[in-house]
Amino acid sequence: MMMKKKGSRVVAALALAGVLFSIQGMTAFAGTVGVGAAKSEMTGPGMTNSQSAGPVTEVQVGERAEEQVAGGQEASQAQDGREQAQQPAAAQSQEPAQLQEPLQVFYSAFLFGQGWSSVTPDNSPCAAPPTTWVTAMKANLVNIPGGNQVGIRYQVNLSGSGWLDWAYDGAEIGNPAGEMPLEAIRMELTGNQAASYDLYYKVLQNGSWTEWAVNGGTAGVEAAGLRVDGIRASVTAKGAGAPPETAAAYAIDPARPMIALTFDDGPRAAVTSRILDSLQANGGRATFFMVGSNVNANGSVIQRMAAQGCEVANHTHDHKYISKLNADGIVSQIVSTNQKIAAQCGISPVIMRPPGGYVDADSLAVLQTLGMPAIMWSIDTRDWQHRNAQKTIDTVLSQVKDGDIILMHDIYTTTADAAEVLIPALTARGYQLVTVSELAASRGGMAPGHKYSQFR
């Protein structure tokens, strides 16, 4: 009976937070959330213990200065970093969320045996690894101009079932629970402003991308035994023609070693931008676990993360230990952060990292309700403690192995110094620098309500 009551409270909190809603025919909230069922790794977070009472916490790592050792130099330095990461309220009110960015479509695919892909931005390939294929999809519009009524709907031909009914604005379509692939798709815009735009899309089929289909046409060949292995879509102004061809898809080779660089506590523009520069120069991606209270002041940096294919992720709104919160508190901390991030870049995070690595059975149960796994780490650089770039570099290069999740913090200048050395060095060693969700997808996937520290 107690578990039943707890579950009811979680659902009620979710509903109150505005998570459980949809408006057919109109995009109500940008971003999609979904993590497929997969084998869980129930090992520990890979943290170093300084005392028997528990793991060294990331709060001791300077993520929240007010929780540092009182009076210490580390506390004052961390507070300085936190203050530099924030901007005045007036600046926050002028964030890019209010700019008239072009209308775009974001989408994700369910990959058989692995789960939902990361949300893919407009005109970017969402492609399955060689060992799997697409069984379902979902799509949203972002940057809808104020006062405009425009939505999106999409239809799939599911092998063995034919064309399914249209789905609208973020709803999934296909069969995530089955193994039958999609064979073709159709997409079109809806609403009284749809005539102002063209919607282009194509699929990866039989080893190559099809030609663009547009405004309800069919992309892919149905009833020929060919499966869909990827999706790409883009919105353009009416009559502007097909979107530009992009560089080759960011291909992940599951046979090659790969690691996930992760950065907590940001963004801090001066630091995060340098890390993004290095990733862009070396063809890598990373995952940024953001504190919700930092989001509004750093919208342009978050938009750049998404544009580069990095993963936007959740680190709670106020860096709270979720194991010390009740269900309502956990929901509030996570949902408010997801909403802020989605408002900036159109992508709602699908993974979170518990501050300090503190997570227990009760908090994992709430995360399962929210559809999110808890991501820990296998290499702790302790960059927060020593603030020494060379020590961070040496720690990573001496310990790194295929499948590692590496913990750093993008609020320290010395971390950016280290990242600018590590990113090309790791690439030169043959490691693919991928996001956590990409690493998981290549190594069996992950499931909501479970924790992961590595993917071997």
Short mmCIF file of C-alpha atoms in Angstrom, two decimals:
data_model
loop_
_atom_site.label_atom_id
_atom_site.label_comp_id
_atom_site.label_asym_id
_atom_site.label_seq_id
_atom_site.Cartn_x
_atom_site.Cartn_y
_atom_site.Cartn_z
CA MET A 1 0.00 0.00 0.00
CA MET A 2 2.89 2.38 0.81
CA MET A 3 4.48 1.78 -2.60
CA LYS A 4 1.15 2.41 -4.28
CA LYS A 5 0.75 5.72 -2.47
CA LYS A 6 4.30 6.74 -3.38
CA GLY A 7 3.66 5.96 -7.03
CA SER A 8 0.48 8.01 -6.96
CA ARG A 9 2.35 10.98 -5.53
CA VAL A 10 4.99 10.74 -8.27
CA VAL A 11 2.36 10.66 -11.01
CA ALA A 12 0.55 13.58 -9.43
CA ALA A 13 3.79 15.55 -9.25
CA LEU A 14 4.55 14.79 -12.87
CA ALA A 15 1.12 15.95 -13.94
CA LEU A 16 1.47 19.12 -11.91
CA ALA A 17 4.87 19.81 -13.47
CA GLY A 18 3.34 19.73 -16.91
CA VAL A 19 5.09 16.57 -18.08
CA LEU A 20 2.06 14.46 -18.83
CA PHE A 21 0.37 16.43 -21.57
CA SER A 22 0.07 16.49 -25.32
CA ILE A 23 -1.89 18.57 -27.79
CA GLN A 24 -2.74 16.70 -30.98
CA GLY A 25 -1.82 18.67 -34.05
CA MET A 26 0.16 21.33 -32.19
CA THR A 27 3.63 21.15 -30.73
CA ALA A 28 3.19 21.96 -27.07
CA PHE A 29 6.67 21.32 -25.71
CA ALA A 30 9.95 20.95 -27.56
CA GLY A 31 12.06 17.82 -27.13
CA THR A 32 11.35 14.14 -26.75
CA VAL A 33 12.20 11.78 -23.95
CA GLY A 34 12.71 8.05 -24.19
CA VAL A 35 15.22 5.46 -23.08
CA GLY A 36 14.74 1.89 -24.21
CA ALA A 37 14.83 -1.14 -21.97
CA ALA A 38 18.20 -2.81 -21.85
CA LYS A 39 20.50 -4.84 -19.65
CA SER A 40 21.50 -2.80 -16.61
CA GLU A 41 24.92 -2.47 -15.07
CA MET A 42 24.32 -2.31 -11.36
CA THR A 43 27.93 -1.64 -10.40
CA GLY A 44 29.00 1.37 -8.39
CA PRO A 45 29.72 4.84 -9.70
CA GLY A 46 33.48 4.42 -9.85
CA MET A 47 34.08 7.01 -7.14
CA THR A 48 37.09 7.18 -4.89
CA ASN A 49 36.38 6.80 -1.19
CA SER A 50 38.17 9.15 1.14
CA GLN A 51 36.46 7.76 4.22
CA SER A 52 34.32 4.81 5.10
CA ALA A 53 31.25 6.98 5.50
CA GLY A 54 30.72 7.10 1.74
CA PRO A 55 32.04 8.29 -1.59
CA VAL A 56 33.81 11.53 -2.20
CA THR A 57 31.02 13.78 -3.30
CA GLU A 58 30.90 16.12 -6.22
CA VAL A 59 29.76 18.80 -3.81
CA GLN A 60 33.16 18.47 -2.17
CA VAL A 61 34.32 18.90 -5.73
CA GLY A 62 33.22 22.48 -5.69
CA GLU A 63 29.99 22.10 -7.67
CA ARG A 64 28.09 24.18 -5.13
CA ALA A 65 30.27 26.58 -3.21
CA GLU A 66 27.81 26.99 -0.37
CA GLU A 67 28.23 23.29 0.40
CA GLN A 68 32.05 23.37 0.38
CA VAL A 69 34.15 23.16 3.55
CA ALA A 70 33.34 26.45 5.24
CA GLY A 71 36.03 29.10 5.08
CA GLY A 72 38.39 27.16 2.82
CA GLN A 73 40.12 28.57 -0.22
CA GLU A 74 38.39 25.98 -2.40
CA ALA A 75 35.03 27.34 -1.33
CA SER A 76 35.88 30.90 -2.27
CA GLN A 77 37.34 29.84 -5.62
CA ALA A 78 34.29 27.75 -6.44
CA GLN A 79 32.02 30.64 -5.53
CA ASP A 80 34.02 32.92 -7.82
CA GLY A 81 33.51 30.43 -10.65
CA ARG A 82 29.80 30.16 -9.92
CA GLU A 83 29.38 33.93 -9.92
CA GLN A 84 31.21 34.28 -13.23
CA ALA A 85 28.94 31.63 -14.72
CA GLN A 86 25.87 33.69 -13.87
CA GLN A 87 24.69 36.91 -15.50
CA PRO A 88 22.45 39.66 -14.17
CA ALA A 89 18.72 39.10 -14.27
CA ALA A 90 18.41 41.71 -16.99
CA ALA A 91 20.76 39.71 -19.19
CA GLN A 92 18.83 36.53 -18.50
CA SER A 93 15.68 38.17 -19.78
CA GLN A 94 17.42 38.78 -23.11
CA GLU A 95 18.38 35.17 -23.70
CA PRO A 96 18.27 33.56 -27.17
CA ALA A 97 15.07 31.73 -26.26
CA GLN A 98 13.28 34.95 -27.15
CA LEU A 99 15.03 35.45 -30.47
CA GLN A 100 13.25 34.49 -33.69
CA GLU A 101 15.28 31.42 -34.57
CA PRO A 102 14.16 29.52 -37.69
CA LEU A 103 11.51 26.85 -37.32
CA GLN A 104 13.17 23.43 -37.05
CA VAL A 105 12.25 19.78 -36.63
CA PHE A 106 13.95 17.56 -34.05
CA TYR A 107 13.49 13.79 -34.06
CA SER A 108 14.61 10.49 -32.58
CA ALA A 109 14.44 6.84 -33.54
CA PHE A 110 13.93 3.65 -31.58
CA LEU A 111 16.79 1.29 -32.39
CA PHE A 112 15.99 -2.39 -32.06
CA GLY A 113 17.71 -3.92 -29.03
CA GLN A 114 19.11 -0.58 -27.86
CA GLY A 115 16.35 1.94 -27.18
CA TRP A 116 15.63 5.53 -28.16
CA SER A 117 18.43 7.48 -29.79
CA SER A 118 19.42 10.92 -28.59
CA VAL A 119 17.20 13.67 -29.95
CA THR A 120 18.65 14.71 -33.32
CA PRO A 121 18.58 18.36 -34.46
CA ASP A 122 17.25 19.63 -37.77
CA ASN A 123 19.05 18.36 -40.92
CA SER A 124 21.29 15.97 -38.97
CA PRO A 125 21.47 12.22 -39.57
CA CYS A 126 19.88 10.00 -36.94
CA ALA A 127 21.44 6.70 -38.00
CA ALA A 128 21.52 3.27 -36.40
CA PRO A 129 24.77 1.36 -35.82
CA PRO A 130 25.37 -1.53 -38.26
CA THR A 131 23.95 -4.13 -35.88
CA THR A 132 20.48 -2.63 -35.49
CA TRP A 133 17.66 -0.75 -37.28
CA VAL A 134 14.75 1.62 -36.73
CA THR A 135 11.44 0.24 -35.39
CA ALA A 136 9.78 3.51 -34.30
CA MET A 137 10.21 7.28 -34.45
CA LYS A 138 8.93 10.55 -33.04
CA ALA A 139 9.38 14.22 -34.00
CA ASN A 140 8.75 17.75 -32.68
CA LEU A 141 8.94 21.28 -33.99
CA VAL A 142 11.05 23.85 -32.16
CA ASN A 143 11.35 27.65 -32.44
CA ILE A 144 7.68 28.06 -33.38
CA PRO A 145 7.15 31.79 -34.03
CA GLY A 146 4.92 33.46 -31.47
CA GLY A 147 1.25 33.39 -32.38
CA ASN A 148 1.75 30.87 -35.18
CA GLN A 149 -0.22 27.66 -35.33
CA VAL A 150 2.03 25.03 -36.84
CA GLY A 151 2.58 21.42 -35.87
CA ILE A 152 3.91 18.22 -37.37
CA ARG A 153 2.50 14.80 -38.10
CA TYR A 154 4.20 11.67 -39.43
CA GLN A 155 3.30 8.21 -40.65
CA VAL A 156 5.38 5.03 -40.96
CA ASN A 157 5.15 1.85 -42.95
CA LEU A 158 5.95 -0.88 -40.43
CA SER A 159 7.10 -4.15 -41.97
CA GLY A 160 4.29 -6.71 -41.72
CA SER A 161 1.72 -4.10 -40.70
CA GLY A 162 1.65 -1.57 -43.53
CA TRP A 163 1.02 2.13 -43.04
CA LEU A 164 0.07 3.07 -39.47
CA ASP A 165 -2.19 5.97 -38.52
CA TRP A 166 -0.61 9.42 -38.31
CA ALA A 167 1.09 10.46 -35.09
CA TYR A 168 1.39 14.08 -33.96
CA ASP A 169 3.92 16.34 -32.24
CA GLY A 170 6.26 14.15 -30.22
CA ALA A 171 4.10 11.03 -30.05
CA GLU A 172 5.88 7.79 -30.90
CA ILE A 173 4.85 5.74 -33.91
CA GLY A 174 5.96 2.26 -34.92
CA ASN A 175 6.57 -0.62 -32.55
CA PRO A 176 9.33 -0.07 -29.96
CA ALA A 177 8.45 -3.41 -28.35
CA GLY A 178 8.92 -5.38 -31.57
CA GLU A 179 11.71 -6.17 -33.99
CA MET A 180 10.01 -5.42 -37.30
CA PRO A 181 11.69 -2.45 -39.01
CA LEU A 182 10.20 0.64 -40.57
CA GLU A 183 10.24 0.46 -44.36
CA ALA A 184 9.20 4.01 -45.27
CA ILE A 185 8.01 7.27 -43.70
CA ARG A 186 5.85 10.28 -44.55
CA MET A 187 5.92 13.64 -42.77
CA GLU A 188 4.04 16.91 -43.14
CA LEU A 189 3.32 20.13 -41.29
CA THR A 190 -0.10 21.00 -39.89
CA GLY A 191 -1.87 24.16 -38.78
CA ASN A 192 -2.79 27.41 -40.48
CA GLN A 193 0.87 28.46 -40.92
CA ALA A 194 2.01 25.18 -42.50
CA ALA A 195 1.83 26.75 -45.96
CA SER A 196 4.72 29.04 -45.02
CA TYR A 197 7.18 26.15 -44.86
CA ASP A 198 8.38 23.01 -46.62
CA LEU A 199 9.26 19.86 -44.69
CA TYR A 200 11.97 17.72 -46.26
CA TYR A 201 13.01 14.25 -45.08
CA LYS A 202 14.88 11.15 -46.21
CA VAL A 203 15.78 7.71 -44.84
CA LEU A 204 18.90 5.57 -44.77
CA GLN A 205 17.99 2.38 -46.62
CA ASN A 206 20.01 -0.38 -48.26
CA GLY A 207 23.28 1.34 -47.34
CA SER A 208 22.55 4.82 -48.70
CA TRP A 209 20.31 7.84 -48.13
CA THR A 210 17.25 8.18 -50.33
CA GLU A 211 16.43 11.35 -52.23
CA TRP A 212 14.56 14.03 -50.30
CA ALA A 213 10.81 13.58 -49.97
CA VAL A 214 8.75 16.68 -49.18
CA ASN A 215 5.41 17.57 -47.59
CA GLY A 216 3.78 14.16 -47.26
CA GLY A 217 5.64 12.28 -49.98
CA THR A 218 7.05 8.83 -49.30
CA ALA A 219 10.70 8.39 -48.28
CA GLY A 220 11.84 4.79 -48.59
CA VAL A 221 10.68 1.75 -50.51
CA GLU A 222 7.82 -0.21 -48.98
CA ALA A 223 6.99 -3.90 -49.49
CA ALA A 224 10.47 -4.69 -50.85
CA GLY A 225 12.08 -6.16 -47.75
CA LEU A 226 14.25 -3.08 -47.16
CA ARG A 227 14.51 -1.63 -43.66
CA VAL A 228 15.01 1.95 -42.50
CA ASP A 229 18.36 2.40 -40.76
CA GLY A 230 18.25 6.16 -40.28
CA ILE A 231 16.15 9.33 -40.56
CA ARG A 232 17.01 12.89 -41.50
CA ALA A 233 14.56 15.83 -41.73
CA SER A 234 14.58 19.60 -42.07
CA VAL A 235 12.18 22.55 -42.26
CA THR A 236 12.82 25.27 -44.86
CA ALA A 237 10.98 28.41 -45.90
CA LYS A 238 8.33 27.82 -48.56
CA GLY A 239 9.95 27.60 -51.96
CA ALA A 240 13.52 27.88 -50.64
CA GLY A 241 14.35 24.41 -51.89
CA ALA A 242 15.92 21.39 -50.21
CA PRO A 243 18.14 21.95 -47.17
CA PRO A 244 21.91 22.01 -47.71
CA GLU A 245 23.75 18.74 -47.69
CA THR A 246 25.72 18.29 -44.49
CA ALA A 247 29.01 16.57 -43.92
CA ALA A 248 28.98 12.80 -43.71
CA ALA A 249 27.07 11.41 -40.77
CA TYR A 250 28.92 11.24 -37.50
CA ALA A 251 29.51 7.52 -37.81
CA ILE A 252 30.26 5.44 -34.74
CA ASP A 253 32.16 2.23 -35.35
CA PRO A 254 31.10 -0.26 -32.63
CA ALA A 255 34.26 -2.28 -33.27
CA ARG A 256 36.53 0.64 -32.32
CA PRO A 257 37.19 1.86 -28.76
CA MET A 258 35.09 4.76 -27.53
CA ILE A 259 34.76 6.86 -24.39
CA ALA A 260 32.39 9.51 -23.05
CA LEU A 261 33.80 12.78 -21.74
CA THR A 262 31.33 14.35 -19.31
CA PHE A 263 31.28 17.81 -17.76
CA ASP A 264 29.23 18.77 -14.69
CA ASP A 265 27.96 21.94 -13.02
CA GLY A 266 28.00 24.32 -15.99
CA PRO A 267 27.59 25.80 -18.33
CA ARG A 268 30.10 28.58 -17.78
CA ALA A 269 30.47 30.28 -21.14
CA ALA A 270 34.18 31.13 -20.92
CA VAL A 271 35.06 27.51 -20.09
CA THR A 272 32.40 25.53 -21.93
CA SER A 273 33.00 27.39 -25.19
CA ARG A 274 36.67 26.41 -25.18
CA ILE A 275 35.74 22.77 -24.68
CA LEU A 276 33.24 22.97 -27.53
CA ASP A 277 35.90 24.56 -29.75
CA SER A 278 38.26 21.66 -29.15
CA LEU A 279 35.54 19.05 -29.70
CA GLN A 280 34.55 20.71 -32.96
CA ALA A 281 38.15 20.86 -34.17
CA ASN A 282 38.69 17.17 -33.44
CA GLY A 283 35.35 15.73 -34.53
CA GLY A 284 34.30 14.72 -31.03
CA ARG A 285 31.23 15.00 -28.83
CA ALA A 286 30.72 15.17 -25.08
CA THR A 287 27.91 15.16 -22.53
CA PHE A 288 27.18 18.20 -20.37
CA PHE A 289 25.31 17.60 -17.10
CA MET A 290 23.91 21.04 -16.40
CA VAL A 291 22.64 22.64 -13.22
CA GLY A 292 19.26 24.17 -13.98
CA SER A 293 20.04 27.43 -12.20
CA ASN A 294 22.83 28.05 -14.75
CA VAL A 295 20.75 27.41 -17.85
CA ASN A 296 18.98 30.71 -18.55
CA ALA A 297 22.20 32.72 -18.38
CA ASN A 298 23.94 30.47 -20.92
CA GLY A 299 21.38 29.79 -23.63
CA SER A 300 23.71 30.44 -26.58
CA VAL A 301 26.26 27.96 -25.25
CA ILE A 302 23.56 25.31 -24.81
CA GLN A 303 22.31 25.89 -28.33
CA ARG A 304 25.84 25.38 -29.58
CA MET A 305 26.11 22.09 -27.66
CA ALA A 306 23.03 20.80 -29.44
CA ALA A 307 24.16 22.07 -32.83
CA GLN A 308 27.46 20.19 -32.48
CA GLY A 309 25.72 16.96 -31.54
CA CYS A 310 26.81 17.03 -27.91
CA GLU A 311 24.37 15.67 -25.34
CA VAL A 312 22.52 18.05 -23.03
CA ALA A 313 21.89 16.34 -19.70
CA ASN A 314 20.39 17.01 -16.27
CA HIS A 315 22.26 17.59 -12.98
CA THR A 316 19.19 18.80 -11.01
CA HIS A 317 18.15 22.43 -10.71
CA ASP A 318 19.96 23.35 -7.50
CA HIS A 319 22.55 20.59 -7.18
CA LYS A 320 20.47 18.72 -4.63
CA TYR A 321 21.27 15.22 -3.36
CA ILE A 322 18.31 13.34 -4.73
CA SER A 323 18.71 10.55 -2.18
CA LYS A 324 17.78 13.13 0.47
CA LEU A 325 14.67 14.39 -1.33
CA ASN A 326 11.16 12.97 -1.38
CA ALA A 327 9.56 11.97 -4.67
CA ASP A 328 8.00 15.39 -5.26
CA GLY A 329 11.32 17.10 -4.64
CA ILE A 330 13.15 14.87 -7.12
CA VAL A 331 10.50 15.43 -9.77
CA SER A 332 10.65 19.19 -9.26
CA GLN A 333 14.45 19.34 -9.49
CA ILE A 334 14.62 17.25 -12.65
CA VAL A 335 11.55 18.41 -14.55
CA SER A 336 12.27 22.11 -14.05
CA THR A 337 15.80 21.61 -15.38
CA ASN A 338 14.58 19.61 -18.38
CA GLN A 339 12.10 22.35 -19.20
CA LYS A 340 14.70 25.11 -18.98
CA ILE A 341 17.13 23.23 -21.21
CA ALA A 342 14.43 22.40 -23.74
CA ALA A 343 13.35 26.05 -23.84
CA GLN A 344 16.88 27.02 -24.85
CA CYS A 345 17.77 24.36 -27.42
CA GLY A 346 14.61 22.36 -28.12
CA ILE A 347 16.00 19.15 -26.61
CA SER A 348 14.82 17.68 -23.33
CA PRO A 349 17.52 15.62 -21.57
CA VAL A 350 17.08 11.85 -21.43
CA ILE A 351 19.79 11.15 -18.82
CA MET A 352 20.74 12.68 -15.48
CA ARG A 353 23.65 12.56 -13.05
CA PRO A 354 22.87 12.58 -9.32
CA PRO A 355 24.90 15.28 -7.58
CA GLY A 356 27.62 13.75 -5.48
CA GLY A 357 26.80 10.36 -6.96
CA TYR A 358 24.21 9.95 -4.22
CA VAL A 359 21.38 7.73 -5.38
CA ASP A 360 19.44 4.96 -3.65
CA ALA A 361 16.63 2.54 -4.42
CA ASP A 362 13.90 5.08 -3.70
CA SER A 363 15.40 7.82 -5.87
CA LEU A 364 16.08 5.32 -8.66
CA ALA A 365 12.41 4.36 -8.54
CA VAL A 366 11.45 8.00 -9.12
CA LEU A 367 13.94 8.24 -11.99
CA GLN A 368 12.31 5.20 -13.53
CA THR A 369 8.97 6.99 -13.40
CA LEU A 370 10.60 9.95 -15.15
CA GLY A 371 12.10 7.65 -17.80
CA MET A 372 15.70 8.50 -16.94
CA PRO A 373 18.78 6.45 -15.98
CA ALA A 374 21.39 7.72 -13.50
CA ILE A 375 24.84 8.20 -15.04
CA MET A 376 27.89 7.87 -12.79
CA TRP A 377 31.54 7.68 -13.89
CA SER A 378 34.54 5.33 -14.04
CA ILE A 379 37.34 7.95 -14.01
CA ASP A 380 37.17 10.83 -11.53
CA THR A 381 39.74 13.46 -12.52
CA ARG A 382 39.22 15.40 -9.27
CA ASP A 383 39.74 18.54 -11.31
CA TRP A 384 37.68 20.41 -8.72
CA GLN A 385 40.23 19.67 -6.00
CA HIS A 386 43.68 20.26 -7.43
CA ARG A 387 42.79 22.79 -10.18
CA ASN A 388 45.86 21.55 -12.02
CA ALA A 389 45.47 20.88 -15.74
CA GLN A 390 48.44 18.53 -15.93
CA LYS A 391 47.11 16.35 -13.11
CA THR A 392 43.78 16.07 -14.93
CA ILE A 393 45.58 15.12 -18.15
CA ASP A 394 47.79 12.55 -16.40
CA THR A 395 44.83 10.98 -14.57
CA VAL A 396 42.89 10.43 -17.77
CA LEU A 397 45.74 9.28 -19.99
CA SER A 398 47.07 6.85 -17.38
CA GLN A 399 43.71 5.22 -16.65
CA VAL A 400 41.53 5.46 -19.75
CA LYS A 401 40.06 2.30 -21.25
CA ASP A 402 37.43 1.52 -23.82
CA GLY A 403 33.93 2.23 -22.47
CA ASP A 404 34.96 4.69 -19.76
CA ILE A 405 32.85 7.63 -18.59
CA ILE A 406 35.18 10.43 -17.53
CA LEU A 407 34.13 13.08 -15.00
CA MET A 408 35.23 16.71 -15.26
CA HIS A 409 33.62 20.10 -14.52
CA ASP A 410 33.19 22.87 -17.08
CA ILE A 411 33.33 25.71 -14.54
CA TYR A 412 37.12 25.79 -14.10
CA THR A 413 39.60 27.39 -16.49
CA THR A 414 42.11 24.66 -15.68
CA THR A 415 39.59 22.06 -16.86
CA ALA A 416 39.36 23.81 -20.23
CA ASP A 417 43.18 23.84 -20.33
CA ALA A 418 43.19 20.09 -19.74
CA ALA A 419 40.40 19.37 -22.21
CA GLU A 420 42.26 21.18 -24.97
CA VAL A 421 45.09 18.68 -24.53
CA LEU A 422 43.02 15.59 -23.77
CA ILE A 423 40.58 15.83 -26.68
CA PRO A 424 43.20 15.65 -29.46
CA ALA A 425 45.36 13.22 -27.45
CA LEU A 426 42.54 10.75 -26.91
CA THR A 427 41.52 11.07 -30.56
CA ALA A 428 45.11 10.36 -31.62
CA ARG A 429 45.05 7.21 -29.46
CA GLY A 430 42.13 5.97 -31.53
CA TYR A 431 39.28 6.65 -29.12
CA GLN A 432 35.96 7.81 -30.52
CA LEU A 433 34.71 10.68 -28.34
CA VAL A 434 30.98 10.04 -28.08
CA THR A 435 28.08 11.06 -25.88
CA VAL A 436 26.89 8.89 -23.01
CA SER A 437 23.77 7.90 -24.94
CA GLU A 438 25.84 7.02 -28.02
CA LEU A 439 28.22 4.95 -25.91
CA ALA A 440 25.30 3.15 -24.28
CA ALA A 441 23.58 2.52 -27.62
CA SER A 442 26.73 0.88 -28.96
CA ARG A 443 27.11 -1.32 -25.87
CA GLY A 444 23.65 -2.73 -25.22
CA GLY A 445 21.66 0.33 -24.17
CA MET A 446 20.44 1.52 -20.78
CA ALA A 447 17.16 1.45 -18.90
CA PRO A 448 15.32 4.08 -16.83
CA GLY A 449 15.78 3.78 -13.10
CA HIS A 450 19.17 2.04 -13.31
CA LYS A 451 22.65 3.46 -12.81
CA TYR A 452 25.69 3.14 -15.05
CA SER A 453 29.33 4.04 -14.54
CA GLN A 454 30.83 2.55 -17.70
CA PHE A 455 29.91 0.60 -20.83
CA ARG A 456 32.41 -2.15 -21.60
#
